Amino acid sequence: MARLILIAGSANPRLAEAVARYLGIQLAAVDIGRFPDGEFHITIQQSIRGDDVFVLQSVSPPVDLHLIELLFVADACRRAGAGRITAVLPYLGYARQDRRVSGREPISARLVADAIQLVGYQQIVTVDLHAPAVEGFFTVATEILSAVPLLAGAIQPLLPPDAVIIAPDLGAAKLADRYARRLGLPVAIVHKERLSGEMVTASRVTGDVRGRLPVIVDDMITTGATIEAAARTVLAAGAHPAIIIAVTHPLLVGSAAARLDGLPVRHLFVTDSVPLPPGLHSPVEVVSLAPLLAAAIKRLHGQRSLADLRGYR
Amino acid sequence: MARLILIAGSANPRLAEAVARYLGIQLAAVDIGRFPDGEFHITIQQSIRGDDVFVLQSVSPPVDLHLIELLFVADACRRAGAGRITAVLPYLGYARQDRRVSGREPISARLVADAIQLVGYQQIVTVDLHAPAVEGFFTVATEILSAVPLLAGAIQPLLPPDAVIIAPDLGAAKLADRYARRLGLPVAIVHKERLSGEMVTASRVTGDVRGRLPVIVDDMITTGATIEAAARTVLAAGAHPAIIIAVTHPLLVGSAAARLDGLPVRHLFVTDSVPLPPGLHSPVEVVSLAPLLAAAIKRLHGQRSLADLRGYR
Amino acid sequence: MARLILIAGSANPRLAEAVARYLGIQLAAVDIGRFPDGEFHITIQQSIRGDDVFVLQSVSPPVDLHLIELLFVADACRRAGAGRITAVLPYLGYARQDRRVSGREPISARLVADAIQLVGYQQIVTVDLHAPAVEGFFTVATEILSAVPLLAGAIQPLLPPDAVIIAPDLGAAKLADRYARRLGLPVAIVHKERLSGEMVTASRVTGDVRGRLPVIVDDMITTGATIEAAARTVLAAGAHPAIIIAVTHPLLVGSAAARLDGLPVRHLFVTDSVPLPPGLHSPVEVVSLAPLLAAAIKRLHGQRSLADLRGYR
Amino acid sequence: MARLILIAGSANPRLAEAVARYLGIQLAAVDIGRFPDGEFHITIQQSIRGDDVFVLQSVSPPVDLHLIELLFVADACRRAGAGRITAVLPYLGYARQDRRVSGREPISARLVADAIQLVGYQQIVTVDLHAPAVEGFFTVATEILSAVPLLAGAIQPLLPPDAVIIAPDLGAAKLADRYARRLGLPVAIVHKERLSGEMVTASRVTGDVRGRLPVIVDDMITTGATIEAAARTVLAAGAHPAIIIAVTHPLLVGSAAARLDGLPVRHLFVTDSVPLPPGLHSPVEVVSLAPLLAAAIKRLHGQRSLADLRGYR
Amino acid sequence: MARLILIAGSANPRLAEAVARYLGIQLAAVDIGRFPDGEFHITIQQSIRGDDVFVLQSVSPPVDLHLIELLFVADACRRAGAGRITAVLPYLGYARQDRRVSGREPISARLVADAIQLVGYQQIVTVDLHAPAVEGFFTVATEILSAVPLLAGAIQPLLPPDAVIIAPDLGAAKLADRYARRLGLPVAIVHKERLSGEMVTASRVTGDVRGRLPVIVDDMITTGATIEAAARTVLAAGAHPAIIIAVTHPLLVGSAAARLDGLPVRHLFVTDSVPLPPGLHSPVEVVSLAPLLAAAIKRLHGQRSLADLRGYR
Amino acid sequence: MARLILIAGSANPRLAEAVARYLGIQLAAVDIGRFPDGEFHITIQQSIRGDDVFVLQSVSPPVDLHLIELLFVADACRRAGAGRITAVLPYLGYARQDRRVSGREPISARLVADAIQLVGYQQIVTVDLHAPAVEGFFTVATEILSAVPLLAGAIQPLLPPDAVIIAPDLGAAKLADRYARRLGLPVAIVHKERLSGEMVTASRVTGDVRGRLPVIVDDMITTGATIEAAARTVLAAGAHPAIIIAVTHPLLVGSAAARLDGLPVRHLFVTDSVPLPPGLHSPVEVVSLAPLLAAAIKRLHGQRSLADLRGYR
């Protein structure tokens, strides 16, 4: 049987270490450096011939560098005779650009998927993909794991009886439903509503939030604007003035930290799919994806089902 | 300059005729028959060498037959030396199967897209695609036109001042917004809401519908169940008891006609992307896609922009 | 070693059951249904990750539906992480359309082959292909088995000493030769003959048939016209007035049953590559392909030679 | 409009010259040489950027060298920015290897087709292909011209009233039929017949040849064995003891010349698709393909139909 | 005839402006921005349907960002219906990684070439490629222009009669030869020489440099180490103590500026393929590639030969 | 575990036999013949289903025939169900044509690489490739072994203490360095030098050769012109008048033998990657590649590292 090899890209060295510990193996010896002009220089320092290679690398900011690195590592593996190469992508950037909006844009998510397959990845593993249709941009077997069970498990002990799951926009409605089923809570949805044919819109919440503690959930948080608006809407609608937030991918760019600091955040639950930026004052609790990713890798290596890791139930 | 050729598949012969009239050309002489054992037998009966060929064919029920026919026609065109082959798909079936739900399914929309490209279609034109991400399943230039301007234009003269656009589920919210902007109306959204973590859900409407005439809009109607539920919800919420429905693709299968007959439908606006089934008692008005498709074909042939046919504004 | 998995398409459920029994396994749990609008909805209900999957499905009438189903099943298997996917096609429709006749047609057999490979089938198994060159339309390993040994074995006990194998047209000459060698009989060929440069042709038989019992053999029977004409020709040439017919694929469409009923058919031998239509009065004997297909699957799974299943000797 | 460029491979320099004269153009300046170790060294000595390039090269003996040269020329054209590259193959070797006979062979014709497409040929033109299904080995537009009208036209003035077209084996039956229609003659077919299940076969002729002058036709003649056997069979059956032979591709290898010399050949009609070997004593008349190929090139360049050059009527 | 469109990537805005002026056109309106999380967001703001699009973008540091941008722009063009897309790459990074050195590395140049083709570039134009074999990593038509005529023309007026061209290592020998022929000068080569089997090497110069003014030429300068070592070697060998340096691509990273400042550089000639870093004290003269690139684009657009722009003579 | 199968092409039957002996296996039963018209006819006469197949074939003169044979063998293997197919190419012709020189040529090495991959080779093994960048023309794992350790080992016992390694041109400098490190010798390089801008060049040697025995090394010898010129240059520079030559691939075409006979060659060391031509009077010693190739095959079959066979250290 082929050996299990885990290669850590430079995006998540600590998560990779943790996954390796769960798997009871050492990370493969790989040298990922740069030439003085900034070109990547990658060398795999041990034989991986015929091995079952997993490359763990989030396509997280700086997203283009992490993507290129992901591509070069596969090329090195393929040319070194690797048996099977799997991309384990805790966070997959560009997945939101899954359609053209204005008509003369790239569909970046498709291009990224094509490039990942071009270089030889034969399987993809990722977590809470923003646009599920991106799975169809790949033709190889693609497993979308979910951090919802992990995050919901972390939230549960802290929940008052009268909480309510909040989807901060229509796109988060299905994710909110998964949390609701796991936590036994109702759901409310915040959404922009057109009041007339003009550009007059209002943020509204549907569902009963009065006096309830809002648990705002989303797949990711970038500038924090969506979550801030949702929080202000539910608070204005009479929700309990303390918020729990749970997001899988805490990108937290721009003024995200400041925005969160301006809200009565009681807990912010995130995973380690991307590293947390410094300077955040909210009480963050990081739930590691390591056991989830390790389980997925172990089963893919042993050719066993991943169905229960997709978090559907 | 290459000649413009229009080939009619067997799914929409009358629509194809109408498009040809708008273009001021004859439909190409093509014989699409079947052998006694049911295999397609297709012959193009005129030279199309070097020509700019457009094949008009909805992938509508019987969806598999129309799809296979679409594929064979392209093969015949390519082997006959066609210059460029464009698929004009008023309705593209399987577009809803754009992701895996349970984990061991096909992503049918991707397979269909790959097959369409495999046989040589170099451009795709379609209308009000159910899942916009399906555009990214193609790598060739794909234009998604919208019937909203046509349908909104037909509705406008019949509108009372106090109408409201209704999105019958979350997925229709963006389409509803397009209608609202064109017609100068507010939007309300019907959606299922989880009342607790259990399987208890309720259909709710967000936005003010009391005393207003509901205009329910969607990209397609199949069994009619979604639209029926939405209608009942808004009526229960006090909407004016007369409904206008506008959908691009009137598949109307199963008990759809009976469902509509049970509602106080004042007008049902649809396009001719698929033929209407017999036995429908609602007052249907069919708005033809012919001018829209003819304009798109004319511009693609003349290499001019289609931006304003995408219905974004 | 990878597990052997057998998936039954909807074209031959009973044959698939029989093959599974020969292999000593259960058919895989697969749900092949349709949505109300007729779109296929396929779900594989057990893990097949890393398994050696065989999909048994004739591309028989309704040929386009069976083909599309075959394609979707492979997509589901590939995305579910199947190890190797083999198409077992007892009957492969469209195989007769292997060339262009009039110049602006598809080469449907090539398109079908390309589609089958596109979705991920890595091996093909089929039986008595009408046009052997279709094998070259595939680039993956393709095994063409033969039902001749099975059918000849069934005929043998019923043969009078003075029988003669009849090829009903030139295309069947090689198949007739295989029967002849197995049964120790001479061959006669029926063919159309041009009597002059005009359109005057006559059906002639070459070889001695007087007083002999004719055994007409072909790879398939569709409308029955070819076999009826051959029968009438050999009877007119003095053959014994009782006919044995052996064909691998009994499509029997249109007036085939009526045509056969009008002939003195003593035995009609066919396989179960396609289901027999109702309403046939001739004395039919169905020889199952199950042992042949089971042997082929067992050897492909065990990586052993199939040479003796190709029926060459 | 793109310029028409004709490049002559080294297989048919004189035919290429003749085609160029018909087209009223000069052959392109191309240097096809070899390094001392025998590797091809090819240089195109004029700009062909954006041009419509036709490469005329039979894949005739030495077949592998002519094939490799054909491939390299396309690579040079593509890299030099040619607009469209068409392979004009008066004779396409390896076309007989279109299926596997014994089970562990290449399908050489498919491999040759794939290689020709790999290097960038976007259209194929060839003449009287031995196995018509080879057309389906290509996915690009492929035109199979026929030399039958040219050869039949040359034969016609020399025909006695009582001639008969002879197909020397079953595979030549369709070609024979084309000659027959053009010349207003009946057809007879020579074929091997199995007299019993053993290996006892006899050569037979079906159709009336007694006292008639036999016109043996085939797509090609290699060793001459098939035609010699057919000639002896029809002579033994009472045919007029003087033979006319018409074949498109006169490969004439091995003892072909000696075999023909031993027959009462009155005329041998061939084309210049391959050069005639020396030492042939039969009265040969070479009908040039130049006007046919020139017409095909002119029409492909001008994007007009080639239907009447396929010789179907 | 298709319109000529020039799109400027963000790597060389000023060079692109200059090329547009030479061509007498405006740069296309393209918005290349980034989302807050750093993902590229690209929109083409004018119709380019059917147009002949040239994208000018050096793959220069930050090399991965410029590469990704190059890829996304092509995807946007292809999906917007561009007629033909050409990549004009004044500097192509990663071209030095054209082989594996240690055995388990990527061949980055091949991966970059494959990605560039994957997204739809149908022609490549670049300048003084470090490793000429990288041309073969592309299958599309690739034109390698040379800045040698431009740079040699700029040097010529400043040359004393006794100058000598210096190749700073073996890899630069062919480039040095081109300068020598243009300037009518002899060549000397500096190279490392192994003095024994041990790791003892020495830098040597072959050719007569005593009392001559050295003109050190190379395709690029990165850290300046190679050129510094060459300069010291020729000075130690008695060359005139004033140096002229000519390089096409002035990357000048790390301590390159300091290294050059430590040498008696009289003139440093470079092109604007990459922007010059600040803080350089040597007397730099920038020769613009704009006329060369404009000429190449004009000819490719007009389908005329580029032979004399390759700088071979 | 898959069986190891070794197939011998017709280029190196004796080397293949030797490799098989080292591996302790029999060569596979394969019939590589030709039809009377020269077309290859290949049959594999044993089951190779699922096996790990290595095809040993130099692409040596007659280079086109050996290449075509290599391609057909893979097609036969793939269609026969081989598990993995590896091309072992002791000498890979066309590898020198790795770039365009004059601008309108093929890049033959790339075309050859593409063809080899097209037919299904999944791994490549070759020896001392002339242009290392050719590795990047393949996308599959490619191992370039080196004969330097073998040849250096054979030379060592015969070396006088004052020998010097000679690179006969700049391209051989790196190879010379490898010999030098292994044998503990200094290196000198012969190269053409431009004396002025005119076409006046001279052959020069850099490094100390006076009184030393020159060991001229190169990857191949074809016409012998380069080595002859180098020999004359070092002799004129005072080298000891007896030469040792070591080349991996002894093609020795044209007047190579005569050229060598005119030099004071003491030993000529070559490998058996290509057969030696007759009529050579120099004292040749053939060092077999068999142990090197056998080791590589054994490790690839057992999925172990080949790093130390690449001869880097």
Short mmCIF file of N, CA, C and O in Angstrom, two decimals, chain A residues 34-37 39-44 46-47 61 64-65 67-68 71-72 75-76 79 93-94 96-97 100 102 104-108 110-111 119 223 253, chain E residues 34-37 39-44 46-47 61 64-65 67-68 71-72 75-76 79 93-94 96-97 100 102 104-108 110-111 119 223 253:
data_model
loop_
_atom_site.label_atom_id
_atom_site.label_comp_id
_atom_site.label_asym_id
_atom_site.label_seq_id
_atom_site.Cartn_x
_atom_site.Cartn_y
_atom_site.Cartn_z
N ARG A 34 12.53 31.16 -1.97
CA ARG A 34 12.40 32.09 -3.08
C ARG A 34 13.78 32.54 -3.52
O ARG A 34 14.69 32.70 -2.72
N PHE A 35 13.90 32.76 -4.82
CA PHE A 35 15.13 33.35 -5.34
C PHE A 35 15.12 34.84 -5.01
O PHE A 35 14.07 35.40 -4.64
N PRO A 36 16.27 35.50 -5.14
CA PRO A 36 16.31 36.93 -4.80
C PRO A 36 15.28 37.76 -5.58
O PRO A 36 14.80 38.77 -5.08
N ASP A 37 14.91 37.34 -6.77
CA ASP A 37 13.92 38.11 -7.52
C ASP A 37 12.49 37.69 -7.17
O ASP A 37 11.55 38.09 -7.85
N GLU A 39 11.06 34.68 -7.24
CA GLU A 39 10.48 33.46 -7.82
C GLU A 39 10.55 32.33 -6.81
O GLU A 39 11.56 32.17 -6.13
N PHE A 40 9.48 31.53 -6.77
CA PHE A 40 9.48 30.38 -5.89
C PHE A 40 10.56 29.39 -6.30
O PHE A 40 10.80 29.18 -7.50
N HIS A 41 11.15 28.77 -5.31
CA HIS A 41 12.11 27.70 -5.55
C HIS A 41 11.75 26.57 -4.60
O HIS A 41 11.87 26.72 -3.38
N ILE A 42 11.27 25.49 -5.14
CA ILE A 42 10.70 24.43 -4.32
C ILE A 42 11.47 23.14 -4.55
O ILE A 42 11.72 22.76 -5.69
N THR A 43 11.85 22.49 -3.47
CA THR A 43 12.51 21.18 -3.59
C THR A 43 11.93 20.23 -2.56
O THR A 43 11.83 20.56 -1.37
N ILE A 44 11.56 19.07 -3.04
CA ILE A 44 11.11 18.01 -2.15
C ILE A 44 12.33 17.21 -1.78
O ILE A 44 13.05 16.73 -2.66
N GLN A 46 12.81 14.39 -0.01
CA GLN A 46 12.78 12.96 0.29
C GLN A 46 12.06 12.29 -0.87
O GLN A 46 11.33 12.95 -1.63
N SER A 47 12.24 11.00 -1.02
CA SER A 47 11.55 10.29 -2.10
C SER A 47 10.06 10.20 -1.80
O SER A 47 9.66 9.92 -0.67
N PRO A 61 -5.04 34.94 1.76
CA PRO A 61 -4.16 36.08 1.46
C PRO A 61 -2.76 35.88 2.01
O PRO A 61 -2.63 35.41 3.15
N ASP A 64 -2.66 35.10 -4.27
CA ASP A 64 -2.01 34.70 -5.53
C ASP A 64 -0.72 33.92 -5.26
O ASP A 64 -0.41 32.95 -5.94
N LEU A 65 0.00 34.35 -4.23
CA LEU A 65 1.24 33.63 -3.90
C LEU A 65 0.94 32.22 -3.41
O LEU A 65 1.61 31.27 -3.80
N LEU A 67 -1.59 30.46 -4.11
CA LEU A 67 -2.08 29.66 -5.23
C LEU A 67 -0.92 29.16 -6.10
O LEU A 67 -0.84 27.97 -6.43
N ILE A 68 -0.04 30.06 -6.46
CA ILE A 68 1.10 29.67 -7.31
C ILE A 68 1.94 28.59 -6.62
O ILE A 68 2.35 27.61 -7.23
N LEU A 71 0.43 25.29 -6.95
CA LEU A 71 0.61 24.72 -8.28
C LEU A 71 2.02 24.14 -8.44
O LEU A 71 2.20 23.03 -8.94
N PHE A 72 3.02 24.88 -8.02
CA PHE A 72 4.39 24.40 -8.20
C PHE A 72 4.65 23.13 -7.40
O PHE A 72 5.37 22.24 -7.83
N ASP A 75 3.49 20.21 -9.31
CA ASP A 75 4.36 19.90 -10.44
C ASP A 75 5.59 19.13 -9.95
O ASP A 75 6.00 18.14 -10.56
N ALA A 76 6.14 19.59 -8.83
CA ALA A 76 7.30 18.90 -8.28
C ALA A 76 6.94 17.47 -7.89
O ALA A 76 7.70 16.53 -8.15
N ARG A 79 6.41 15.24 -11.10
CA ARG A 79 7.68 14.92 -11.77
C ARG A 79 8.55 14.01 -10.91
O ARG A 79 9.43 13.32 -11.43
N GLY A 93 -9.54 30.51 -1.72
CA GLY A 93 -9.82 31.87 -2.20
C GLY A 93 -10.37 31.86 -3.62
O GLY A 93 -10.33 30.85 -4.32
N TYR A 94 -10.89 32.97 -4.02
CA TYR A 94 -11.47 33.17 -5.36
C TYR A 94 -12.76 32.40 -5.56
O TYR A 94 -13.36 32.47 -6.64
N ARG A 96 -15.58 32.93 -4.39
CA ARG A 96 -16.77 33.78 -4.53
C ARG A 96 -16.95 34.28 -5.96
O ARG A 96 -18.05 34.66 -6.35
N GLN A 97 -15.87 34.29 -6.74
CA GLN A 97 -15.98 34.79 -8.11
C GLN A 97 -16.41 33.63 -9.02
O GLN A 97 -15.65 33.19 -9.87
N ARG A 100 -20.09 35.69 -13.72
CA ARG A 100 -19.81 37.04 -14.18
C ARG A 100 -20.95 37.95 -13.74
O ARG A 100 -22.12 37.59 -13.87
N SER A 102 -20.86 41.67 -14.35
CA SER A 102 -21.06 42.78 -15.28
C SER A 102 -20.90 42.36 -16.74
O SER A 102 -21.19 43.11 -17.64
N ARG A 104 -18.03 41.29 -18.54
CA ARG A 104 -16.70 41.17 -19.16
C ARG A 104 -15.65 40.99 -18.07
O ARG A 104 -14.71 41.74 -17.97
N GLU A 105 -15.89 39.96 -17.28
CA GLU A 105 -14.99 39.64 -16.18
C GLU A 105 -14.52 38.19 -16.35
O GLU A 105 -15.12 37.43 -17.09
N PRO A 106 -13.48 37.85 -15.62
CA PRO A 106 -13.15 36.42 -15.57
C PRO A 106 -14.11 35.71 -14.62
O PRO A 106 -14.77 36.36 -13.80
N ILE A 107 -14.23 34.41 -14.77
CA ILE A 107 -14.85 33.61 -13.72
C ILE A 107 -13.67 32.99 -12.98
O ILE A 107 -13.21 31.88 -13.29
N SER A 108 -13.18 33.75 -12.02
CA SER A 108 -11.89 33.42 -11.42
C SER A 108 -11.90 32.05 -10.77
O SER A 108 -10.91 31.32 -10.81
N ARG A 110 -13.39 29.38 -11.66
CA ARG A 110 -13.20 28.32 -12.64
C ARG A 110 -11.75 28.24 -13.09
O ARG A 110 -11.17 27.17 -13.23
N LEU A 111 -11.17 29.40 -13.31
CA LEU A 111 -9.77 29.41 -13.73
C LEU A 111 -8.89 28.77 -12.66
O LEU A 111 -7.98 27.97 -12.97
N VAL A 119 -2.19 20.95 -13.04
CA VAL A 119 -0.89 20.58 -12.51
C VAL A 119 -0.88 19.18 -11.92
O VAL A 119 0.19 18.69 -11.54
N THR A 223 -14.49 41.99 5.43
CA THR A 223 -14.43 43.34 6.00
C THR A 223 -15.33 43.47 7.21
O THR A 223 -15.30 44.47 7.90
N VAL A 253 -10.12 41.36 7.04
CA VAL A 253 -9.25 42.35 6.40
C VAL A 253 -9.84 43.74 6.58
O VAL A 253 -10.97 43.91 7.03
N ARG E 34 -8.57 45.22 -6.88
CA ARG E 34 -8.51 44.13 -5.92
C ARG E 34 -9.62 44.30 -4.89
O ARG E 34 -9.95 45.41 -4.50
N PHE E 35 -10.15 43.20 -4.45
CA PHE E 35 -11.09 43.23 -3.35
C PHE E 35 -10.31 43.46 -2.05
O PHE E 35 -9.08 43.32 -2.03
N PRO E 36 -11.03 43.81 -0.97
CA PRO E 36 -10.32 44.06 0.28
C PRO E 36 -9.44 42.90 0.74
O PRO E 36 -8.43 43.11 1.39
N ASP E 37 -9.80 41.68 0.38
CA ASP E 37 -8.98 40.54 0.80
C ASP E 37 -7.86 40.25 -0.20
O ASP E 37 -7.19 39.24 -0.10
N GLU E 39 -8.00 39.70 -3.49
CA GLU E 39 -8.29 38.97 -4.73
C GLU E 39 -8.43 39.97 -5.89
O GLU E 39 -9.03 41.03 -5.73
N PHE E 40 -7.88 39.58 -7.03
CA PHE E 40 -8.02 40.41 -8.22
C PHE E 40 -9.49 40.55 -8.61
O PHE E 40 -10.26 39.59 -8.53
N HIS E 41 -9.83 41.74 -9.07
CA HIS E 41 -11.16 41.97 -9.61
C HIS E 41 -10.97 42.73 -10.92
O HIS E 41 -10.52 43.87 -10.91
N ILE E 42 -11.25 42.06 -12.02
CA ILE E 42 -10.92 42.60 -13.34
C ILE E 42 -12.20 42.78 -14.15
O ILE E 42 -13.02 41.87 -14.21
N THR E 43 -12.35 43.95 -14.74
CA THR E 43 -13.49 44.18 -15.63
C THR E 43 -13.01 44.89 -16.88
O THR E 43 -12.30 45.89 -16.81
N ILE E 44 -13.40 44.34 -18.01
CA ILE E 44 -13.12 45.00 -19.28
C ILE E 44 -14.32 45.89 -19.57
O ILE E 44 -15.46 45.42 -19.58
N GLN E 46 -15.18 47.81 -22.18
CA GLN E 46 -15.65 48.11 -23.53
C GLN E 46 -15.82 46.79 -24.24
O GLN E 46 -15.25 45.78 -23.84
N SER E 47 -16.60 46.80 -25.30
CA SER E 47 -16.79 45.56 -26.05
C SER E 47 -15.49 45.20 -26.78
O SER E 47 -14.84 46.06 -27.37
N PRO E 61 8.72 40.90 -11.12
CA PRO E 61 8.38 40.97 -9.70
C PRO E 61 7.38 42.08 -9.39
O PRO E 61 7.53 43.19 -9.94
N ASP E 64 4.44 36.46 -9.11
CA ASP E 64 3.25 35.62 -9.02
C ASP E 64 1.98 36.44 -9.24
O ASP E 64 1.04 36.00 -9.88
N LEU E 65 1.99 37.66 -8.72
CA LEU E 65 0.83 38.53 -8.91
C LEU E 65 0.66 38.90 -10.38
O LEU E 65 -0.44 38.88 -10.91
N LEU E 67 1.66 37.25 -12.89
CA LEU E 67 1.27 36.06 -13.64
C LEU E 67 -0.24 35.81 -13.49
O LEU E 67 -0.95 35.59 -14.48
N ILE E 68 -0.71 35.82 -12.26
CA ILE E 68 -2.14 35.56 -12.03
C ILE E 68 -2.99 36.60 -12.76
O ILE E 68 -4.01 36.26 -13.39
N LEU E 71 -3.34 35.79 -16.30
CA LEU E 71 -4.26 34.68 -16.54
C LEU E 71 -5.71 35.15 -16.48
O LEU E 71 -6.53 34.83 -17.34
N PHE E 72 -6.03 35.94 -15.46
CA PHE E 72 -7.42 36.39 -15.31
C PHE E 72 -7.84 37.29 -16.48
O PHE E 72 -8.98 37.24 -16.92
N ASP E 75 -8.93 35.18 -19.30
CA ASP E 75 -10.22 34.55 -19.06
C ASP E 75 -11.35 35.55 -19.31
O ASP E 75 -12.36 35.21 -19.94
N ALA E 76 -11.14 36.78 -18.84
CA ALA E 76 -12.15 37.81 -19.08
C ALA E 76 -12.32 38.06 -20.58
O ALA E 76 -13.45 38.20 -21.08
N ARG E 79 -14.14 35.04 -22.33
CA ARG E 79 -15.56 34.99 -22.01
C ARG E 79 -16.30 36.19 -22.60
O ARG E 79 -17.52 36.13 -22.79
N GLY E 93 9.05 36.00 -16.43
CA GLY E 93 9.66 35.40 -15.25
C GLY E 93 9.55 33.89 -15.26
O GLY E 93 8.81 33.31 -16.04
N TYR E 94 10.28 33.25 -14.41
CA TYR E 94 10.31 31.79 -14.24
C TYR E 94 10.93 31.09 -15.44
O TYR E 94 11.01 29.86 -15.47
N ARG E 96 13.91 30.92 -16.28
CA ARG E 96 15.18 30.24 -15.98
C ARG E 96 14.97 28.86 -15.39
O ARG E 96 15.84 28.02 -15.44
N GLN E 97 13.78 28.62 -14.83
CA GLN E 97 13.53 27.30 -14.21
C GLN E 97 13.00 26.36 -15.29
O GLN E 97 11.86 25.93 -15.26
N ARG E 100 14.95 20.43 -14.23
CA ARG E 100 15.12 20.07 -12.84
C ARG E 100 16.60 19.95 -12.54
O ARG E 100 17.35 19.36 -13.34
N SER E 102 17.92 19.28 -9.06
CA SER E 102 18.18 18.31 -7.99
C SER E 102 17.28 17.09 -8.10
O SER E 102 17.48 16.11 -7.40
N ARG E 104 13.77 16.72 -7.61
CA ARG E 104 12.39 16.74 -7.09
C ARG E 104 11.90 18.17 -6.99
O ARG E 104 11.50 18.65 -5.94
N GLU E 105 11.96 18.85 -8.12
CA GLU E 105 11.54 20.24 -8.22
C GLU E 105 10.47 20.34 -9.29
O GLU E 105 10.32 19.45 -10.12
N PRO E 106 9.77 21.46 -9.31
CA PRO E 106 8.91 21.70 -10.46
C PRO E 106 9.77 22.18 -11.63
O PRO E 106 10.91 22.60 -11.44
N ILE E 107 9.24 22.04 -12.84
CA ILE E 107 9.84 22.76 -13.97
C ILE E 107 8.91 23.96 -14.17
O ILE E 107 7.94 23.92 -14.92
N SER E 108 9.23 25.01 -13.43
CA SER E 108 8.29 26.12 -13.29
C SER E 108 7.98 26.77 -14.63
O SER E 108 6.85 27.18 -14.88
N ARG E 110 7.68 25.44 -17.50
CA ARG E 110 6.68 24.67 -18.24
C ARG E 110 5.30 24.88 -17.65
O ARG E 110 4.31 25.06 -18.37
N LEU E 111 5.22 24.90 -16.33
CA LEU E 111 3.93 25.11 -15.69
C LEU E 111 3.38 26.49 -16.07
O LEU E 111 2.19 26.63 -16.37
N VAL E 119 -5.52 29.34 -20.36
CA VAL E 119 -6.52 30.40 -20.26
C VAL E 119 -6.90 31.00 -21.60
O VAL E 119 -7.81 31.82 -21.67
N THR E 223 20.86 39.89 -9.16
CA THR E 223 21.62 40.39 -8.00
C THR E 223 22.89 41.11 -8.42
O THR E 223 23.54 41.72 -7.59
N VAL E 253 17.70 43.25 -8.18
CA VAL E 253 17.17 42.99 -6.85
C VAL E 253 18.31 42.84 -5.85
O VAL E 253 19.48 42.76 -6.22
#
